[in-house]
CSV table of C-alpha atoms and ligand atoms in Angstrom, one decimal:
chain,number,residue,atom,x,y,z
A,1,MET,CA,60.1,20.0,-15.2
A,2,ALA,CA,62.4,22.0,-12.9
A,3,ARG,CA,62.7,24.7,-15.5
A,4,LEU,CA,58.9,25.0,-16.0
A,5,GLN,CA,58.3,24.9,-12.4
A,6,ALA,CA,60.5,27.8,-11.9
A,7,LYS,CA,59.1,29.6,-14.8
A,8,TYR,CA,55.3,29.0,-14.0
A,9,PRO,CA,55.0,28.5,-10.1
A,10,GLY,CA,51.6,28.1,-9.1
A,11,GLU,CA,50.3,26.9,-12.4
A,12,SER,CA,49.7,23.4,-10.8
A,13,GLU,CA,47.1,22.0,-13.3
A,14,TYR,CA,49.3,22.8,-16.2
A,15,LEU,CA,52.5,21.3,-14.5
A,16,GLN,CA,50.6,18.2,-13.5
A,17,ALA,CA,49.5,17.7,-17.2
A,18,VAL,CA,53.0,18.2,-18.5
A,19,GLN,CA,54.6,16.0,-15.9
A,20,GLU,CA,52.3,13.0,-16.7
A,21,VAL,CA,53.2,13.3,-20.4
A,22,LEU,CA,56.9,13.7,-20.0
A,23,GLU,CA,57.0,10.7,-17.6
A,24,SER,CA,55.2,8.7,-20.1
A,25,ILE,CA,57.2,9.7,-23.2
A,26,GLU,CA,60.7,9.6,-21.6
A,27,GLU,CA,61.8,6.1,-22.9
A,28,VAL,CA,60.7,6.8,-26.5
A,29,TYR,CA,62.1,10.5,-26.6
A,30,ASN,CA,65.6,9.1,-25.6
A,31,GLN,CA,65.3,6.6,-28.5
A,32,HIS,CA,64.9,9.6,-30.9
A,33,PRO,CA,68.1,11.9,-30.9
A,34,GLU,CA,66.3,14.0,-33.6
A,35,PHE,CA,63.6,15.1,-31.2
A,36,GLU,CA,66.2,16.2,-28.6
A,37,LYS,CA,68.3,18.0,-31.3
A,38,SER,CA,65.2,19.9,-32.4
A,39,ARG,CA,64.1,20.6,-28.8
A,40,ILE,CA,60.8,19.2,-29.4
A,41,VAL,CA,59.9,18.9,-25.8
A,42,GLU,CA,60.7,22.5,-24.9
A,43,ARG,CA,58.7,23.7,-27.9
A,44,MET,CA,55.8,21.4,-27.3
A,45,VAL,CA,55.1,22.3,-23.7
A,46,GLU,CA,54.7,26.1,-24.6
A,47,PRO,CA,51.5,27.4,-26.1
A,48,ASP,CA,52.0,29.0,-29.6
A,49,ARG,CA,50.1,32.0,-28.3
A,50,ILE,CA,47.6,33.1,-25.6
A,51,PHE,CA,45.1,35.8,-26.2
A,52,SER,CA,43.6,37.4,-22.9
A,53,PHE,CA,40.9,40.0,-22.9
A,54,ARG,CA,38.4,41.9,-20.6
A,55,VAL,CA,34.9,41.0,-21.2
A,56,THR,CA,32.3,43.6,-19.8
A,57,TRP,CA,28.5,43.0,-19.9
A,58,VAL,CA,25.4,44.2,-17.9
A,59,ASP,CA,23.4,41.9,-15.7
A,60,ASP,CA,19.7,41.8,-15.2
A,61,ARG,CA,19.8,44.5,-12.5
A,62,GLY,CA,21.5,46.8,-14.7
A,63,GLU,CA,24.8,46.5,-13.2
A,64,VAL,CA,28.1,46.3,-14.9
A,65,GLN,CA,30.0,43.1,-14.6
A,66,THR,CA,33.5,42.4,-15.7
A,67,ASN,CA,35.1,39.0,-16.4
A,68,THR,CA,38.3,37.9,-18.1
A,69,GLY,CA,38.3,35.7,-21.4
A,70,TYR,CA,41.0,33.7,-22.9
A,71,ARG,CA,42.0,31.7,-25.9
A,72,VAL,CA,45.2,29.5,-25.7
A,73,GLN,CA,46.2,28.5,-29.1
A,74,PHE,CA,48.4,25.5,-28.0
A,75,ASN,CA,49.8,23.7,-30.9
A,76,SER,CA,49.0,23.6,-34.7
A,77,ALA,CA,51.4,21.0,-35.9
A,78,ILE,CA,48.8,18.6,-37.2
A,79,GLY,CA,45.9,21.1,-38.0
A,80,PRO,CA,44.1,24.4,-37.3
A,81,TYR,CA,43.8,25.1,-33.5
A,82,LYS,CA,40.7,23.0,-32.2
A,83,GLY,CA,39.3,22.9,-28.6
A,84,GLY,CA,36.5,24.0,-26.4
A,85,LEU,CA,35.6,27.1,-24.3
A,86,ARG,CA,35.1,26.7,-20.7
A,87,PHE,CA,32.9,29.0,-18.5
A,88,HIS,CA,33.7,28.5,-14.8
A,89,ARG,CA,34.4,30.6,-12.0
A,90,ALA,CA,37.8,28.9,-11.3
A,91,VAL,CA,39.1,29.4,-14.9
A,92,THR,CA,42.8,30.6,-14.9
A,93,PRO,CA,45.5,30.6,-17.6
A,94,SER,CA,47.0,27.6,-15.8
A,95,MET,CA,43.8,25.6,-16.3
A,96,LEU,CA,43.3,26.6,-19.9
A,97,LYS,CA,47.0,25.8,-20.6
A,98,PHE,CA,46.6,22.4,-19.1
A,99,LEU,CA,43.5,21.8,-21.0
A,100,GLY,CA,45.1,23.1,-24.2
A,101,PHE,CA,48.1,20.8,-23.7
A,102,GLU,CA,45.9,17.7,-23.3
A,103,GLN,CA,43.8,18.7,-26.2
A,104,THR,CA,46.8,18.7,-28.5
A,105,PHE,CA,47.6,15.1,-27.8
A,106,LYS,CA,44.0,14.0,-27.6
A,107,ASN,CA,43.2,15.5,-31.1
A,108,ALA,CA,46.3,13.7,-32.3
A,109,LEU,CA,44.8,10.5,-31.3
A,110,THR,CA,41.4,11.0,-33.1
A,111,THR,CA,43.0,10.2,-36.5
A,112,LEU,CA,41.6,13.7,-37.8
A,113,PRO,CA,44.0,16.5,-38.6
A,114,MET,CA,43.3,19.1,-35.8
A,115,GLY,CA,45.9,21.0,-33.5
A,116,GLY,CA,45.2,21.9,-29.8
A,117,ALA,CA,43.6,24.9,-28.3
A,118,LYS,CA,41.2,25.7,-25.3
A,119,GLY,CA,39.8,28.9,-24.1
A,120,GLY,CA,36.9,30.3,-21.8
A,121,SER,CA,36.3,32.7,-19.2
A,122,ASP,CA,36.0,32.9,-15.3
A,123,PHE,CA,32.4,33.9,-15.9
A,124,ASP,CA,30.1,31.8,-13.6
A,125,PRO,CA,27.0,30.5,-15.2
A,126,LYS,CA,25.4,29.5,-11.8
A,127,GLY,CA,22.2,31.4,-11.1
A,128,LYS,CA,22.5,33.3,-14.4
A,129,THR,CA,19.3,34.0,-16.5
A,130,ASP,CA,19.1,33.1,-20.2
A,131,GLU,CA,19.4,36.7,-21.1
A,132,GLU,CA,22.5,37.2,-19.0
A,133,ILE,CA,24.0,34.1,-20.5
A,134,MET,CA,23.3,35.7,-24.1
A,135,ARG,CA,24.8,39.1,-23.2
A,136,PHE,CA,27.9,37.4,-21.7
A,137,CYS,CA,28.3,35.3,-24.7
A,138,GLN,CA,28.0,38.3,-27.1
A,139,ALA,CA,30.4,40.4,-25.0
A,140,PHE,CA,32.9,37.3,-25.0
A,141,MET,CA,32.6,37.1,-28.8
A,142,LEU,CA,33.2,40.7,-29.3
A,143,GLU,CA,36.9,40.0,-28.5
A,144,LEU,CA,37.3,36.3,-29.5
A,145,TRP,CA,35.9,36.8,-33.1
A,146,ASN,CA,39.3,38.3,-34.3
A,147,CYS,CA,41.3,35.3,-33.1
A,148,ILE,CA,39.3,32.5,-34.7
A,149,GLY,CA,38.3,31.2,-38.1
A,150,PRO,CA,37.1,28.0,-39.9
A,151,ASP,CA,40.6,27.2,-41.1
A,152,GLN,CA,42.5,28.8,-38.1
A,153,ASP,CA,41.0,28.2,-34.7
A,154,ILE,CA,37.6,26.5,-34.2
A,155,PRO,CA,36.3,26.7,-30.7
A,156,ALA,CA,33.3,24.3,-29.2
A,157,GLY,CA,31.9,23.7,-25.9
A,158,ASP,CA,33.3,22.3,-22.5
A,159,VAL,CA,32.2,22.8,-19.0
A,160,GLY,CA,29.4,25.6,-18.9
A,161,VAL,CA,29.3,25.8,-22.5
A,162,GLY,CA,26.7,23.9,-24.6
A,163,GLY,CA,24.5,24.1,-27.6
A,164,ARG,CA,22.8,27.4,-26.2
A,165,GLU,CA,26.0,29.3,-25.7
A,166,ILE,CA,27.5,28.3,-29.0
A,167,GLY,CA,24.4,29.6,-30.8
A,168,TYR,CA,24.6,33.0,-29.0
A,169,MET,CA,28.4,33.1,-29.7
A,170,TYR,CA,27.9,32.2,-33.4
A,171,GLY,CA,25.1,34.8,-33.9
A,172,MET,CA,27.5,37.6,-32.7
A,173,TYR,CA,30.4,36.2,-34.7
A,174,LYS,CA,28.3,36.5,-37.9
A,175,LYS,CA,27.6,40.1,-37.2
A,176,LEU,CA,31.2,41.0,-36.3
A,177,ALA,CA,33.1,39.0,-38.8
A,178,ARG,CA,30.4,39.2,-41.6
A,179,GLU,CA,31.4,35.6,-42.3
A,180,TYR,CA,28.7,33.1,-42.8
A,181,ASN,CA,30.8,30.0,-42.6
A,182,THR,CA,29.4,27.9,-39.8
A,183,GLY,CA,32.6,25.9,-39.6
A,184,VAL,CA,34.1,28.4,-37.2
A,185,LEU,CA,32.4,26.8,-34.3
A,186,THR,CA,31.3,23.3,-33.5
A,187,GLY,CA,28.6,22.1,-31.4
A,188,LYS,CA,26.1,24.0,-33.2
A,189,GLY,CA,22.4,23.5,-33.3
A,190,ALA,CA,21.4,20.5,-35.9
A,191,THR,CA,19.3,22.8,-38.1
A,192,TRP,CA,22.2,25.3,-38.8
A,193,GLY,CA,25.4,23.3,-39.4
A,194,GLY,CA,25.6,21.1,-36.2
A,195,SER,CA,26.5,17.4,-36.7
A,196,ILE,CA,23.9,14.9,-35.6
A,197,LEU,CA,25.3,13.1,-32.4
A,198,ARG,CA,27.7,15.9,-31.5
A,199,PRO,CA,25.8,16.5,-28.2
A,200,GLU,CA,25.9,12.7,-27.4
A,201,ALA,CA,29.4,12.1,-28.8
A,202,THR,CA,31.6,12.5,-25.8
A,203,GLY,CA,29.5,10.2,-23.6
A,204,PHE,CA,28.9,7.7,-26.4
A,205,GLY,CA,32.5,7.6,-27.4
A,206,ALA,CA,33.5,7.0,-23.6
A,207,LEU,CA,31.3,4.0,-23.6
A,208,TYR,CA,32.6,2.7,-26.9
A,209,PHE,CA,36.0,3.1,-25.5
A,210,THR,CA,35.1,1.1,-22.4
A,211,GLN,CA,33.7,-1.7,-24.6
A,212,ASN,CA,37.0,-1.8,-26.3
A,213,LEU,CA,38.8,-1.9,-23.0
A,214,LEU,CA,36.7,-4.7,-21.6
A,215,HIS,CA,36.3,-7.1,-24.4
A,216,PRO,CA,40.0,-8.1,-24.5
A,217,ALA,CA,39.6,-8.8,-20.7
A,218,GLY,CA,36.6,-11.0,-21.6
A,219,LYS,CA,34.1,-8.6,-19.9
A,220,ASP,CA,31.2,-6.7,-21.1
A,221,ILE,CA,29.3,-3.5,-19.9
A,222,LYS,CA,26.0,-5.3,-20.0
A,223,GLY,CA,24.8,-6.0,-16.3
A,224,CYS,CA,27.5,-3.7,-14.8
A,225,LYS,CA,26.8,-1.1,-12.2
A,226,VAL,CA,28.1,2.2,-13.4
A,227,ALA,CA,28.8,5.3,-11.1
A,228,VAL,CA,28.9,8.5,-13.0
A,229,SER,CA,30.0,11.9,-11.7
A,230,GLY,CA,28.4,15.1,-12.8
A,231,PHE,CA,25.1,15.6,-14.6
A,232,GLY,CA,26.2,17.9,-17.5
A,233,ASN,CA,26.5,17.1,-21.2
A,234,VAL,CA,29.1,14.5,-20.9
A,235,ALA,CA,27.5,12.6,-18.0
A,236,TRP,CA,24.2,12.8,-19.9
A,237,GLY,CA,25.5,11.2,-23.2
A,238,ALA,CA,27.5,8.4,-21.1
A,239,CYS,CA,24.2,7.6,-19.2
A,240,ILE,CA,22.2,7.3,-22.4
A,241,LYS,CA,24.7,4.9,-24.0
A,242,ALA,CA,25.4,2.9,-20.8
A,243,LEU,CA,21.5,2.4,-20.5
A,244,GLU,CA,21.5,1.3,-24.1
A,245,LEU,CA,24.0,-1.2,-23.6
A,246,GLY,CA,22.5,-2.7,-20.6
A,247,ALA,CA,24.4,-1.4,-17.8
A,248,LYS,CA,22.8,0.2,-14.7
A,249,VAL,CA,23.8,3.7,-13.7
A,250,VAL,CA,23.6,3.6,-9.8
A,251,ALA,CA,24.9,7.1,-9.0
A,252,ILE,CA,25.1,10.6,-10.5
A,253,SER,CA,26.6,13.6,-8.5
A,254,GLY,CA,27.2,17.3,-8.4
A,255,PRO,CA,28.9,19.8,-6.4
A,256,ASP,CA,26.3,19.6,-3.7
A,257,GLY,CA,26.5,15.7,-3.1
A,258,VAL,CA,25.4,12.4,-4.6
A,259,CYS,CA,22.1,10.8,-5.8
A,260,ALA,CA,22.1,7.1,-5.3
A,261,ILE,CA,19.7,5.4,-7.9
A,262,PRO,CA,19.6,1.7,-6.6
A,263,ASP,CA,17.4,0.5,-9.6
A,264,GLY,CA,19.4,2.3,-12.2
A,265,ILE,CA,18.8,5.7,-14.0
A,266,THR,CA,15.8,5.7,-16.4
A,267,ARG,CA,15.5,7.5,-19.7
A,268,GLU,CA,13.0,10.1,-18.0
A,269,MET,CA,15.8,10.9,-15.4
A,270,ILE,CA,18.4,11.2,-18.1
A,271,ASP,CA,16.1,13.6,-20.0
A,272,TYR,CA,15.8,15.6,-16.7
A,273,MET,CA,19.5,16.1,-16.5
A,274,LEU,CA,19.0,18.6,-19.5
A,275,VAL,CA,16.4,20.5,-17.5
A,276,MET,CA,18.8,20.6,-14.5
A,277,ARG,CA,21.7,21.8,-16.7
A,278,ALA,CA,19.6,24.6,-18.4
A,279,SER,CA,18.3,25.8,-14.9
A,280,ASN,CA,22.0,26.9,-14.1
A,281,ARG,CA,21.2,25.9,-10.4
A,282,ASP,CA,24.2,23.5,-10.5
A,283,ARG,CA,22.5,21.1,-8.0
A,284,VAL,CA,22.1,17.3,-8.3
A,285,GLU,CA,19.7,17.2,-5.4
A,286,ASP,CA,17.0,18.5,-7.9
A,287,MET,CA,17.0,15.0,-9.4
A,288,ALA,CA,16.0,13.4,-6.0
A,289,THR,CA,13.3,16.1,-5.6
A,290,LYS,CA,12.0,15.3,-9.0
A,291,PHE,CA,12.1,11.4,-8.7
A,292,PRO,CA,12.0,10.9,-4.8
A,293,ALA,CA,11.2,7.1,-5.1
A,294,ALA,CA,14.1,6.4,-7.5
A,295,ALA,CA,17.0,8.7,-6.4
A,296,HIS,CA,18.3,9.3,-2.8
A,297,PHE,CA,20.4,12.4,-2.2
A,298,THR,CA,23.3,12.6,0.3
A,299,PRO,CA,24.8,15.9,0.8
A,300,GLY,CA,28.7,16.3,0.5
A,301,LYS,CA,29.4,12.8,-0.8
A,302,LYS,CA,30.9,11.9,-4.1
A,303,ALA,CA,29.7,9.3,-6.7
A,304,TRP,CA,32.7,7.0,-5.7
A,305,SER,CA,31.1,6.3,-2.4
A,306,ILE,CA,28.3,4.2,-4.1
A,307,PRO,CA,29.4,0.6,-4.8
A,308,CYS,CA,29.9,0.0,-8.5
A,309,ASP,CA,31.8,-2.2,-11.0
A,310,ILE,CA,32.8,0.8,-13.3
A,311,ALA,CA,33.6,4.2,-12.3
A,312,LEU,CA,33.2,7.1,-15.0
A,313,PRO,CA,34.3,10.6,-13.8
A,314,CYS,CA,32.5,12.9,-16.0
A,315,ALA,CA,32.8,16.2,-14.1
A,316,PHE,CA,36.1,18.1,-13.6
A,317,GLN,CA,39.9,17.8,-13.3
A,318,ASN,CA,41.2,16.2,-10.3
A,319,GLU,CA,37.7,15.2,-9.1
A,320,LEU,CA,38.8,11.6,-8.1
A,321,SER,CA,41.4,11.3,-5.3
A,322,GLU,CA,43.6,8.5,-4.2
A,323,ASP,CA,41.4,8.0,-1.1
A,324,ASP,CA,38.3,8.0,-3.7
A,325,ALA,CA,40.3,5.2,-5.6
A,326,LYS,CA,40.7,3.1,-2.5
A,327,GLU,CA,37.0,3.4,-1.6
A,328,LEU,CA,36.1,2.6,-5.0
A,329,LYS,CA,38.3,-0.6,-4.8
A,330,ALA,CA,37.0,-1.6,-1.3
A,331,ASN,CA,33.4,-1.3,-2.7
A,332,GLY,CA,34.2,-3.7,-5.5
A,333,CYS,CA,34.9,-1.4,-8.5
A,334,TRP,CA,37.2,-3.0,-11.1
A,335,CYS,CA,37.4,-0.4,-13.8
A,336,CYS,CA,37.8,3.3,-14.0
A,337,CYS,CA,37.6,5.1,-17.4
A,338,GLU,CA,38.3,8.7,-17.0
A,339,VAL,CA,35.9,10.8,-19.0
A,340,SER,CA,36.6,14.3,-17.7
A,341,ASN,CA,40.0,15.9,-18.6
A,342,MET,CA,42.6,14.9,-16.0
A,343,GLY,CA,39.7,13.7,-13.8
A,344,CYS,CA,41.8,11.5,-11.5
A,345,GLN,CA,44.7,12.8,-9.4
A,346,PRO,CA,48.1,11.3,-10.0
A,347,GLY,CA,47.9,9.2,-6.7
A,348,ALA,CA,44.5,7.7,-7.9
A,349,ILE,CA,45.8,6.6,-11.3
A,350,HIS,CA,49.0,5.0,-9.5
A,351,PHE,CA,46.5,3.3,-7.1
A,352,PHE,CA,44.4,2.0,-10.0
A,353,GLN,CA,47.4,0.8,-12.0
A,354,HIS,CA,49.1,-1.0,-9.1
A,355,ASN,CA,45.9,-2.6,-7.7
A,356,GLY,CA,44.6,-4.5,-10.7
A,357,ILE,CA,41.8,-1.8,-11.7
A,358,LEU,CA,41.7,-1.3,-15.4
A,359,PHE,CA,42.3,2.4,-16.1
A,360,ALA,CA,42.1,4.5,-19.2
A,361,PRO,CA,42.9,8.2,-19.4
A,362,GLY,CA,40.6,11.1,-20.5
A,363,LYS,CA,42.5,12.0,-23.7
A,364,ALA,CA,41.6,8.7,-24.9
A,365,VAL,CA,38.3,8.0,-23.4
A,366,ASN,CA,36.8,11.4,-24.1
A,367,ALA,CA,38.1,12.0,-27.5
A,368,GLY,CA,34.9,11.1,-29.2
A,369,GLY,CA,33.6,14.7,-28.5
A,370,VAL,CA,36.3,16.4,-30.4
A,371,ALA,CA,36.4,13.9,-32.9
A,372,THR,CA,32.7,14.5,-33.8
A,373,SER,CA,33.6,18.1,-33.8
A,374,GLY,CA,36.2,17.1,-36.5
A,375,LEU,CA,33.4,15.4,-38.4
A,376,GLU,CA,31.2,18.4,-38.1
A,377,MET,CA,34.0,20.7,-39.6
A,378,THR,CA,34.1,18.1,-42.5
A,379,GLN,CA,30.3,18.4,-43.1
A,380,ASN,CA,30.4,22.1,-42.9
A,381,ALA,CA,33.4,22.3,-45.3
A,382,GLU,CA,31.4,20.0,-47.7
A,383,HIS,CA,28.1,21.8,-47.1
A,384,ILE,CA,26.5,18.6,-46.4
A,385,SER,CA,25.0,16.6,-43.3
A,386,TRP,CA,25.5,13.0,-42.6
A,387,SER,CA,22.8,10.8,-41.0
A,388,GLY,CA,23.2,9.6,-37.4
A,389,GLN,CA,24.0,6.2,-38.6
A,390,GLU,CA,27.0,7.4,-40.6
A,391,VAL,CA,28.2,9.7,-37.8
A,392,ASP,CA,28.0,6.7,-35.3
A,393,GLU,CA,29.9,4.3,-37.6
A,394,LYS,CA,32.7,6.9,-37.9
A,395,LEU,CA,32.8,7.3,-34.1
A,396,HIS,CA,32.9,3.8,-33.5
A,397,PHE,CA,35.8,3.4,-36.0
A,398,ILE,CA,37.7,6.3,-34.3
A,399,LEU,CA,37.4,4.8,-30.8
A,400,LYS,CA,38.4,1.6,-32.0
A,401,SER,CA,41.5,3.1,-33.7
A,402,ILE,CA,42.4,5.1,-30.4
A,403,HIS,CA,42.2,1.9,-28.4
A,404,GLU,CA,44.6,0.1,-30.9
A,405,GLN,CA,47.0,3.1,-30.7
A,406,CYS,CA,47.1,2.8,-26.8
A,407,VAL,CA,47.6,-1.0,-27.1
A,408,LYS,CA,50.4,-0.3,-29.8
A,409,PHE,CA,52.3,2.1,-27.7
A,410,GLY,CA,51.3,1.0,-24.1
A,411,THR,CA,51.9,-2.7,-24.2
A,412,GLN,CA,54.3,-3.5,-21.4
A,413,PRO,CA,56.9,-6.5,-21.3
A,414,ASP,CA,54.4,-8.7,-19.2
A,415,GLY,CA,51.8,-8.2,-21.8
A,416,SER,CA,49.5,-5.8,-19.9
A,417,VAL,CA,48.7,-2.4,-21.3
A,418,ASP,CA,49.5,0.8,-19.7
A,419,TYR,CA,46.7,3.1,-21.3
A,420,VAL,CA,48.2,6.2,-20.0
A,421,LYS,CA,51.6,5.6,-21.5
A,422,GLY,CA,49.9,4.2,-24.7
A,423,ALA,CA,47.8,7.5,-25.1
A,424,ASN,CA,50.7,9.8,-24.3
A,425,ILE,CA,53.2,8.2,-26.5
A,426,ALA,CA,50.8,7.7,-29.5
A,427,GLY,CA,49.7,11.4,-29.3
A,428,PHE,CA,53.4,12.6,-28.8
A,429,MET,CA,54.8,10.7,-31.7
A,430,LYS,CA,52.3,12.1,-34.2
A,431,VAL,CA,52.6,15.7,-33.0
A,432,ALA,CA,56.5,15.4,-32.5
A,433,THR,CA,57.0,13.8,-36.0
A,434,ALA,CA,54.9,16.8,-37.7
A,435,MET,CA,56.8,19.4,-35.8
A,436,LEU,CA,60.0,17.9,-36.9
A,437,GLU,CA,59.0,17.7,-40.6
A,438,GLN,CA,57.8,21.4,-40.5
A,439,GLY,CA,61.2,22.6,-39.1
A,440,VAL,CA,62.1,25.0,-36.6
A,441,VAL,CA,59.3,27.7,-36.7
B,1,LIG,N1,35.7,20.3,-24.8
B,1,LIG,C1,35.8,19.1,-25.4
B,1,LIG,C2,37.0,18.4,-25.2
B,1,LIG,O1,37.6,18.6,-24.0
B,1,LIG,C3,35.4,19.2,-27.0
B,1,LIG,C4,36.3,20.2,-27.6
B,1,LIG,C5,35.9,20.3,-29.1
B,1,LIG,O2,34.8,19.7,-29.5
B,1,LIG,O3,36.5,21.1,-29.9
B,1,LIG,O4,37.7,17.7,-25.9
């Protein structure tokens, strides 16, 4: 860690993600001298390569805009590079390195052969029109197309990138590459190679994982009050499944504040989240404006200020602080499943783990999204489409298996399960073993 801190000062998200994994694997690593001999850790924390490029496009006023695009190909030990693209004003190489690093372990947990990658741009979708989004996506692909391919590197969505953006990017990819293999991107439209349930999969998977977490503790989601942060694709899928499983979603939030929903979110309100996302206004207050009797908006507050049983951070890294964790506990919360990537600050995780709150990390909880991307790749390679039921069965199986891996590697001497350790060690063992078997490359 000291070497990395000196080499990459200021890359705080990346250093945070690496530190968490290294702390988790220390004991196992020391039991395997062959890993040390082959310098597995030193190799694993460095991305294989990073592409960085200028993206220039013209906005609706005819003005020329310039952003920076990136693709971080992190690790290919267990398969081709795989991971999403994030469009957000705060995107930096540090953010994408942390996300690519996390993705490597997450993908290893899915049971599918996928390496880790991440990419994106500091382009800010907020306030952009549909035409501007299209022009940006096309300009971004003008550079990215040369770095990706269905057997090399398969991007997908992430914050700020959903079905619409994937569509625009694929359209441009086809023109540039003269390749018509839809397997180069996942999260596509259902009529042109997209997998049924991929849009829902991250949120659905998170709730399946939560069920696996609760059942051994003799608990069930049914009847629980759930607080959700965000209102994007992940929060949307989580709300649908929470409702289906009989839970009550009592809060959703955005950068502007929180909407308390005392009687629980309805299907109509969940559908409206899609409208809010497509509007690019990035305001959760719009929910309270649309449904004034059901949702009450408070500016500047987080979802964690609303009393709940289960907290589901579904928005952004480090969105839940130690103080938030304490507020949750004081308000009766007893479980937190991290759905966003690195959504909880280290102090919050420490607090949960030492105060009897069930906690599971993003790389296990949210892996259903990329796992279903893996299923989309399989369908594309076979030129077939599975039914929703087939995909859902596989998703259930994958989340169950991820939970089992966490239990296998995270069970402590007192019988409790440290899900952070479990997920990190399980992912690490798979990637490290593959790297060892493939020699020093
Ligand atoms: N961005 C998602 C994640 O963080 C999905 C990536 C994918 O489907 O490739 O896992």
